[in-house]
CSV table of C-alpha atoms in Angstrom, one decimal:
chain,number,residue,atom,x,y,z
A,1,UNK,CA,-13.8,-5.2,1.3
A,2,UNK,CA,-13.8,-7.2,-2.3
A,3,UNK,CA,-12.6,-4.0,-4.4
A,4,UNK,CA,-9.3,-1.7,-4.2
A,5,UNK,CA,-9.0,1.7,-6.0
A,6,UNK,CA,-5.3,1.4,-5.8
A,7,UNK,CA,-3.7,-1.6,-9.0
A,8,UNK,CA,-0.1,-2.3,-9.9
A,9,UNK,CA,0.8,-2.6,-13.8
A,10,UNK,CA,4.2,-3.7,-15.6
A,11,UNK,CA,4.7,-2.1,-18.5
A,12,UNK,CA,6.1,-3.7,-21.2
A,13,UNK,CA,9.3,-4.6,-23.4
A,14,UNK,CA,10.0,-7.5,-24.5
A,15,UNK,CA,5.4,-8.6,-25.0
A,16,UNK,CA,5.3,-11.2,-27.6
A,17,UNK,CA,3.9,-14.9,-28.1
A,18,UNK,CA,4.9,-17.4,-25.7
A,19,UNK,CA,5.4,-20.2,-27.0
A,20,UNK,CA,6.2,-21.7,-23.2
A,21,UNK,CA,2.5,-20.5,-22.4
A,22,UNK,CA,0.7,-21.5,-25.7
A,23,UNK,CA,0.7,-25.3,-24.7
A,24,UNK,CA,-2.4,-24.8,-22.3
A,25,UNK,CA,-3.1,-22.0,-23.1
A,26,UNK,CA,-6.2,-21.9,-26.1
A,27,UNK,CA,-6.8,-18.0,-25.7
A,28,UNK,CA,-3.1,-17.6,-27.4
A,29,UNK,CA,-2.5,-17.6,-31.0
A,30,UNK,CA,1.0,-17.7,-32.7
A,31,UNK,CA,1.2,-15.3,-35.5
A,32,UNK,CA,4.2,-13.5,-36.7
A,33,UNK,CA,3.6,-9.9,-35.6
A,34,UNK,CA,6.6,-8.0,-35.6
A,35,UNK,CA,4.9,-4.9,-34.1
A,36,UNK,CA,3.5,-6.8,-30.9
A,37,UNK,CA,6.1,-5.1,-28.7
A,38,UNK,CA,4.8,-1.4,-29.9
A,39,UNK,CA,1.2,-2.3,-30.3
A,40,UNK,CA,0.6,-3.9,-27.1
A,41,UNK,CA,2.5,-0.8,-25.5
A,42,UNK,CA,0.3,1.7,-27.2
A,43,UNK,CA,-2.8,-0.6,-25.7
A,44,UNK,CA,-1.2,-0.6,-22.2
A,45,UNK,CA,-0.2,3.4,-21.7
A,46,UNK,CA,-4.0,3.7,-23.3
A,47,UNK,CA,-5.4,1.6,-21.0
A,48,UNK,CA,-3.7,2.9,-17.5
A,49,UNK,CA,-5.1,6.3,-18.8
A,50,UNK,CA,-8.2,5.7,-18.9
A,51,UNK,CA,-8.1,3.7,-15.6
A,52,UNK,CA,-6.5,7.1,-13.8
A,53,UNK,CA,-9.0,9.5,-15.7
A,54,UNK,CA,-11.4,7.6,-14.0
A,55,UNK,CA,-10.7,8.1,-10.8
A,56,UNK,CA,-8.2,4.5,-9.8
A,57,UNK,CA,-4.9,4.6,-8.8
A,58,UNK,CA,-2.0,2.9,-10.9
A,59,UNK,CA,1.5,2.3,-10.2
A,60,UNK,CA,3.3,1.8,-12.9
A,61,UNK,CA,6.4,-0.3,-13.1
A,62,UNK,CA,8.8,-0.3,-16.3
A,63,UNK,CA,10.1,-3.6,-16.8
A,64,UNK,CA,13.3,-4.5,-17.5
A,65,UNK,CA,15.0,-6.0,-21.0
A,66,UNK,CA,16.6,-8.4,-19.2
A,67,UNK,CA,16.2,-11.3,-17.9
A,68,UNK,CA,13.9,-12.0,-21.1
A,69,UNK,CA,9.7,-11.7,-19.7
A,70,UNK,CA,7.4,-11.7,-22.7
A,71,UNK,CA,4.0,-12.1,-20.3
A,72,UNK,CA,5.6,-9.7,-17.8
A,73,UNK,CA,2.2,-7.0,-18.5
A,74,UNK,CA,0.3,-10.2,-16.6
A,75,UNK,CA,1.5,-9.3,-13.2
A,76,UNK,CA,-1.2,-10.7,-11.1
A,77,UNK,CA,0.0,-14.5,-12.1
A,78,UNK,CA,3.1,-14.5,-9.8
A,79,UNK,CA,2.1,-11.7,-7.0
A,80,UNK,CA,-0.9,-10.7,-4.8
A,81,UNK,CA,-1.6,-8.1,-2.2
A,82,UNK,CA,-4.0,-8.5,1.2
A,83,UNK,CA,-5.3,-6.2,3.6
A,84,UNK,CA,-3.3,-7.6,6.5
A,85,UNK,CA,-0.3,-6.5,5.1
A,86,UNK,CA,0.7,-9.9,3.2
A,87,UNK,CA,1.9,-10.7,-0.2
A,88,UNK,CA,1.9,-14.2,-1.5
A,89,UNK,CA,4.5,-15.0,-4.3
A,90,UNK,CA,3.5,-17.3,-7.0
A,91,UNK,CA,4.8,-20.9,-8.4
A,92,UNK,CA,4.3,-20.6,-12.1
A,93,UNK,CA,4.0,-22.7,-14.8
A,94,UNK,CA,6.3,-21.5,-17.6
A,95,UNK,CA,10.2,-21.2,-16.5
A,96,UNK,CA,10.3,-17.9,-18.3
A,97,UNK,CA,7.5,-15.8,-16.1
A,98,UNK,CA,9.0,-17.4,-13.0
A,99,UNK,CA,11.6,-14.6,-14.0
A,100,UNK,CA,8.6,-11.7,-13.7
A,101,UNK,CA,9.2,-12.0,-9.9
A,102,UNK,CA,11.7,-9.1,-10.3
A,103,UNK,CA,13.5,-8.3,-6.8
A,104,UNK,CA,13.4,-4.3,-8.1
A,105,UNK,CA,9.7,-5.0,-8.2
A,106,UNK,CA,8.9,-5.8,-4.9
A,107,UNK,CA,11.7,-3.7,-3.2
A,108,UNK,CA,9.5,-0.9,-5.0
A,109,UNK,CA,6.4,-1.8,-3.8
A,110,UNK,CA,7.8,-2.3,-0.3
A,111,UNK,CA,8.8,1.6,-0.4
A,112,UNK,CA,5.1,2.1,-1.1
A,113,UNK,CA,3.3,0.1,0.9
A,114,UNK,CA,3.4,-1.4,4.6
A,115,UNK,CA,4.2,-5.2,3.5
A,116,UNK,CA,4.3,-6.6,7.2
A,117,UNK,CA,4.6,-10.3,6.1
A,118,UNK,CA,5.0,-12.8,3.1
A,119,UNK,CA,4.2,-16.2,1.8
A,120,UNK,CA,6.2,-17.5,-0.8
A,121,UNK,CA,4.8,-20.6,-2.5
A,122,UNK,CA,7.6,-20.6,-5.3
A,123,UNK,CA,9.0,-24.2,-3.6
A,124,UNK,CA,6.0,-25.9,-5.0
A,125,UNK,CA,7.9,-25.6,-8.4
A,126,UNK,CA,10.7,-27.7,-7.5
A,127,UNK,CA,8.1,-30.5,-7.4
A,128,UNK,CA,6.0,-29.7,-10.7
A,129,UNK,CA,2.7,-28.2,-8.8
A,130,UNK,CA,1.6,-24.7,-9.9
A,131,UNK,CA,-0.6,-21.8,-8.5
A,132,UNK,CA,-1.2,-18.7,-10.6
A,133,UNK,CA,-2.2,-16.0,-8.4
A,134,UNK,CA,-5.7,-14.6,-9.2
A,135,UNK,CA,-5.5,-16.7,-12.2
A,136,UNK,CA,-6.1,-19.5,-10.5
A,137,UNK,CA,-8.0,-18.2,-8.0
A,138,UNK,CA,-11.1,-15.9,-8.1
A,139,UNK,CA,-10.8,-14.5,-4.8
A,140,UNK,CA,-14.2,-13.7,-3.1
A,141,UNK,CA,-12.3,-11.4,-0.4
A,142,UNK,CA,-15.7,-10.6,1.8
A,143,UNK,CA,-16.4,-14.0,2.2
A,144,UNK,CA,-13.1,-15.4,2.5
A,145,UNK,CA,-13.7,-18.0,-0.5
A,146,UNK,CA,-11.3,-19.3,-3.5
A,147,UNK,CA,-12.9,-20.3,-6.1
A,148,UNK,CA,-10.3,-22.5,-9.0
A,149,UNK,CA,-10.4,-24.4,-11.9
A,150,UNK,CA,-8.5,-27.9,-11.8
A,151,UNK,CA,-5.3,-27.1,-15.0
A,152,UNK,CA,-1.8,-28.0,-15.4
A,153,UNK,CA,-1.6,-24.4,-13.9
A,154,UNK,CA,-3.4,-25.0,-11.1
A,155,UNK,CA,-3.4,-27.8,-8.5
A,156,UNK,CA,-5.1,-28.9,-5.5
A,157,UNK,CA,-1.9,-29.3,-3.2
A,158,UNK,CA,-1.0,-25.7,-3.8
A,159,UNK,CA,-4.8,-23.8,-3.2
A,160,UNK,CA,-5.3,-25.8,-0.1
A,161,UNK,CA,-1.6,-24.4,1.3
A,162,UNK,CA,-2.7,-21.1,0.0
A,163,UNK,CA,-6.3,-21.2,1.8
A,164,UNK,CA,-4.7,-22.8,5.0
A,165,UNK,CA,-2.7,-20.4,5.5
A,166,UNK,CA,-4.5,-16.7,4.6
A,167,UNK,CA,-8.4,-17.9,5.8
A,168,UNK,CA,-10.2,-18.9,2.9
A,169,UNK,CA,-12.0,-22.0,1.6
A,170,UNK,CA,-11.4,-23.6,-1.1
A,171,UNK,CA,-14.0,-24.2,-4.0
A,172,UNK,CA,-12.2,-26.4,-6.5
A,173,UNK,CA,-13.6,-27.5,-9.9
A,174,UNK,CA,-13.2,-28.4,-14.1
A,175,UNK,CA,-13.3,-26.2,-16.3
A,176,UNK,CA,-13.4,-27.1,-20.0
A,177,UNK,CA,-13.6,-24.9,-23.1
A,178,UNK,CA,-15.3,-25.5,-26.1
A,179,UNK,CA,-12.9,-28.2,-27.9
A,180,UNK,CA,-13.1,-30.2,-24.1
A,181,UNK,CA,-9.2,-28.5,-23.1
A,182,UNK,CA,-9.4,-27.6,-19.5
A,183,UNK,CA,-9.4,-24.0,-19.2
A,184,UNK,CA,-5.8,-22.7,-18.2
A,185,UNK,CA,-6.6,-20.1,-15.1
A,186,UNK,CA,-10.2,-19.5,-13.2
A,187,UNK,CA,-10.4,-15.6,-14.5
A,188,UNK,CA,-11.1,-16.2,-17.8
A,189,UNK,CA,-14.5,-18.2,-16.7
A,190,UNK,CA,-15.4,-15.7,-14.0
A,191,UNK,CA,-15.3,-12.5,-12.1
A,192,UNK,CA,-16.0,-11.9,-8.5
A,193,UNK,CA,-17.5,-8.5,-7.5
A,194,UNK,CA,-19.3,-6.8,-4.3
A,195,UNK,CA,-22.7,-8.3,-5.1
A,196,UNK,CA,-22.4,-10.5,-8.1
A,197,UNK,CA,-20.7,-12.9,-9.9
A,198,UNK,CA,-20.1,-13.0,-13.9
A,199,UNK,CA,-19.3,-16.5,-14.9
A,200,UNK,CA,-19.6,-18.9,-17.5
A,201,UNK,CA,-21.3,-22.2,-15.7
A,202,UNK,CA,-21.6,-23.8,-19.9
A,203,UNK,CA,-17.7,-24.7,-19.3
A,204,UNK,CA,-18.4,-26.6,-16.1
A,205,UNK,CA,-19.3,-30.1,-17.3
A,206,UNK,CA,-19.4,-31.6,-14.4
A,207,UNK,CA,-23.3,-31.2,-12.9
A,208,UNK,CA,-22.8,-31.7,-9.3
A,209,UNK,CA,-19.9,-29.4,-9.3
A,210,UNK,CA,-21.9,-27.1,-11.3
A,211,UNK,CA,-24.6,-27.5,-8.8
A,212,UNK,CA,-22.3,-26.9,-6.1
A,213,UNK,CA,-20.9,-23.3,-7.6
A,214,UNK,CA,-24.1,-22.1,-8.0
A,215,UNK,CA,-24.9,-22.7,-4.3
A,216,UNK,CA,-21.7,-21.4,-3.6
A,217,UNK,CA,-22.5,-18.4,-5.0
A,218,UNK,CA,-26.1,-17.9,-4.0
A,219,UNK,CA,-25.1,-18.2,-0.4
A,220,UNK,CA,-22.5,-16.0,-0.6
A,221,UNK,CA,-25.5,-13.6,-1.4
A,222,UNK,CA,-24.1,-12.4,-5.2
A,223,UNK,CA,-26.3,-12.7,-7.9
A,224,UNK,CA,-25.3,-15.4,-10.6
A,225,UNK,CA,-24.8,-13.4,-14.2
A,226,UNK,CA,-24.1,-16.0,-16.6
A,227,UNK,CA,-22.0,-15.6,-19.6
A,228,UNK,CA,-21.9,-18.1,-23.0
A,229,UNK,CA,-18.6,-20.1,-23.9
A,230,UNK,CA,-18.7,-17.8,-27.1
A,231,UNK,CA,-18.6,-14.8,-24.4
A,232,UNK,CA,-16.0,-16.3,-22.6
A,233,UNK,CA,-14.0,-17.1,-25.4
A,234,UNK,CA,-13.9,-12.7,-26.2
A,235,UNK,CA,-13.0,-12.4,-22.3
A,236,UNK,CA,-15.8,-11.3,-21.1
A,237,UNK,CA,-15.3,-13.1,-18.0
A,238,UNK,CA,-12.1,-11.7,-17.7
A,239,UNK,CA,-13.1,-8.8,-15.9
A,240,UNK,CA,-12.6,-6.8,-12.2
A,241,UNK,CA,-14.2,-4.6,-10.4
A,242,UNK,CA,-12.5,-2.0,-8.4
A,243,UNK,CA,-13.5,1.3,-6.9
A,244,UNK,CA,-12.1,5.1,-7.8
A,245,UNK,CA,-10.8,7.1,-5.1
A,246,UNK,CA,-14.7,8.3,-4.4
A,247,UNK,CA,-15.6,4.8,-3.5
A,248,UNK,CA,-17.2,4.6,-6.7
A,249,UNK,CA,-17.6,1.5,-8.1
A,250,UNK,CA,-16.4,0.5,-11.8
A,251,UNK,CA,-16.2,-3.1,-13.6
A,252,UNK,CA,-13.0,-2.9,-15.8
A,253,UNK,CA,-13.1,-5.1,-19.4
A,254,UNK,CA,-11.3,-5.5,-22.5
A,255,UNK,CA,-13.7,-3.8,-25.5
A,256,UNK,CA,-13.8,-7.3,-27.4
A,257,UNK,CA,-15.5,-8.2,-24.2
A,258,UNK,CA,-17.8,-5.7,-23.8
A,259,UNK,CA,-18.6,-5.8,-27.1
A,260,UNK,CA,-19.9,-9.3,-27.2
A,261,UNK,CA,-22.7,-8.8,-24.1
A,262,UNK,CA,-26.4,-8.6,-24.9
A,263,UNK,CA,-28.1,-5.5,-24.4
A,264,UNK,CA,-29.4,-7.0,-21.4
A,265,UNK,CA,-26.4,-8.0,-19.3
A,266,UNK,CA,-24.8,-4.4,-19.9
A,267,UNK,CA,-27.7,-3.3,-18.1
A,268,UNK,CA,-27.6,-5.4,-16.0
A,269,UNK,CA,-24.3,-5.1,-15.0
A,270,UNK,CA,-24.7,-1.0,-15.2
A,271,UNK,CA,-27.0,-1.1,-12.8
A,272,UNK,CA,-24.7,-2.3,-9.6
A,273,UNK,CA,-21.3,-0.4,-11.5
A,274,UNK,CA,-20.3,2.0,-14.5
A,275,UNK,CA,-18.2,-0.3,-17.1
A,276,UNK,CA,-14.8,0.7,-18.7
A,277,UNK,CA,-13.6,-0.9,-21.3
A,278,UNK,CA,-10.1,-0.6,-23.8
A,279,UNK,CA,-9.1,-2.0,-26.7
A,280,UNK,CA,-6.4,-4.4,-26.0
A,281,UNK,CA,-6.5,-6.9,-29.1
A,282,UNK,CA,-2.9,-7.4,-29.7
A,283,UNK,CA,-2.3,-8.2,-25.8
A,284,UNK,CA,-5.4,-10.4,-25.7
A,285,UNK,CA,-4.1,-12.8,-29.3
A,286,UNK,CA,-0.6,-13.0,-28.3
A,287,UNK,CA,-0.8,-13.2,-24.8
A,288,UNK,CA,-3.8,-15.4,-24.3
A,289,UNK,CA,-5.0,-12.9,-21.2
A,290,UNK,CA,-6.9,-9.9,-20.9
A,291,UNK,CA,-8.0,-6.4,-18.7
A,292,UNK,CA,-8.3,-8.7,-15.3
A,293,UNK,CA,-4.6,-10.1,-15.8
A,294,UNK,CA,-3.0,-7.0,-16.1
A,295,UNK,CA,-4.2,-5.4,-13.2
A,296,UNK,CA,-2.6,-6.9,-9.5
A,297,UNK,CA,-4.9,-5.9,-6.9
A,298,UNK,CA,-3.1,-3.8,-4.1
A,299,UNK,CA,-4.5,-3.5,-0.6
A,300,UNK,CA,-2.1,-2.9,1.5
A,301,UNK,CA,-1.7,0.3,3.1
A,302,UNK,CA,0.4,3.5,1.9
A,303,UNK,CA,3.5,4.0,3.9
């Protein structure tokens, strides 16, 4: 199944601009926002309330002050959950982000869900090889395809290892922003839903790779919905499709992403599912991530 009705979110206590990730995340904006933590916490709480009011199950775990983890609000980068009962732990580029893999979080989840197997890829950090979870990969779970754009955060060796262990087919390509810099995470440029794929094809400069990705999407039976570079820069690619407790699909994004969409794009997306959006300005500006980055999908069975 492509979507789940249960997601994990980590409530921040030390949110702020992370200089260690800014070296290759062009979406972050350095600023002296002393109230970033307070504003981010309000945005987070509002977002959780909206999700729950629309019938999505949200497990919220409060972050801890120590160790210092300014990006803990983005858990999908260090852990993923799969319907086989497997959890995967991922190697992270920034050293202070590696501290997000807190045993208390994993233990809490093991009390709620059945975990039968763990694939730990974190040893690749010693080789400076990284794969930041469902940020680095956008998974077509139905067709077992892992889309990934190469970047300092996404290495083919680790991707191939994940795909071998999890039974996925890797689809690797290059993606750049308007300034020619490698896009740091694949989930910034594309979203795979049950019957469609939202993608910024303008960010794929290699003609053959661009064609290959389009063919892969077409062969998967999903409609391709294009967004522009400008829309990508406003996090329109950073969406996630979930479903509510009744099984109805929802497409979740930030308000900035929603406001960047053209009327015909909204009509197209709403022909497939309802749209839910929330204001996440502080989180997007300081953290360089948006709605999808904040949600780790849980496909495990409940205890």
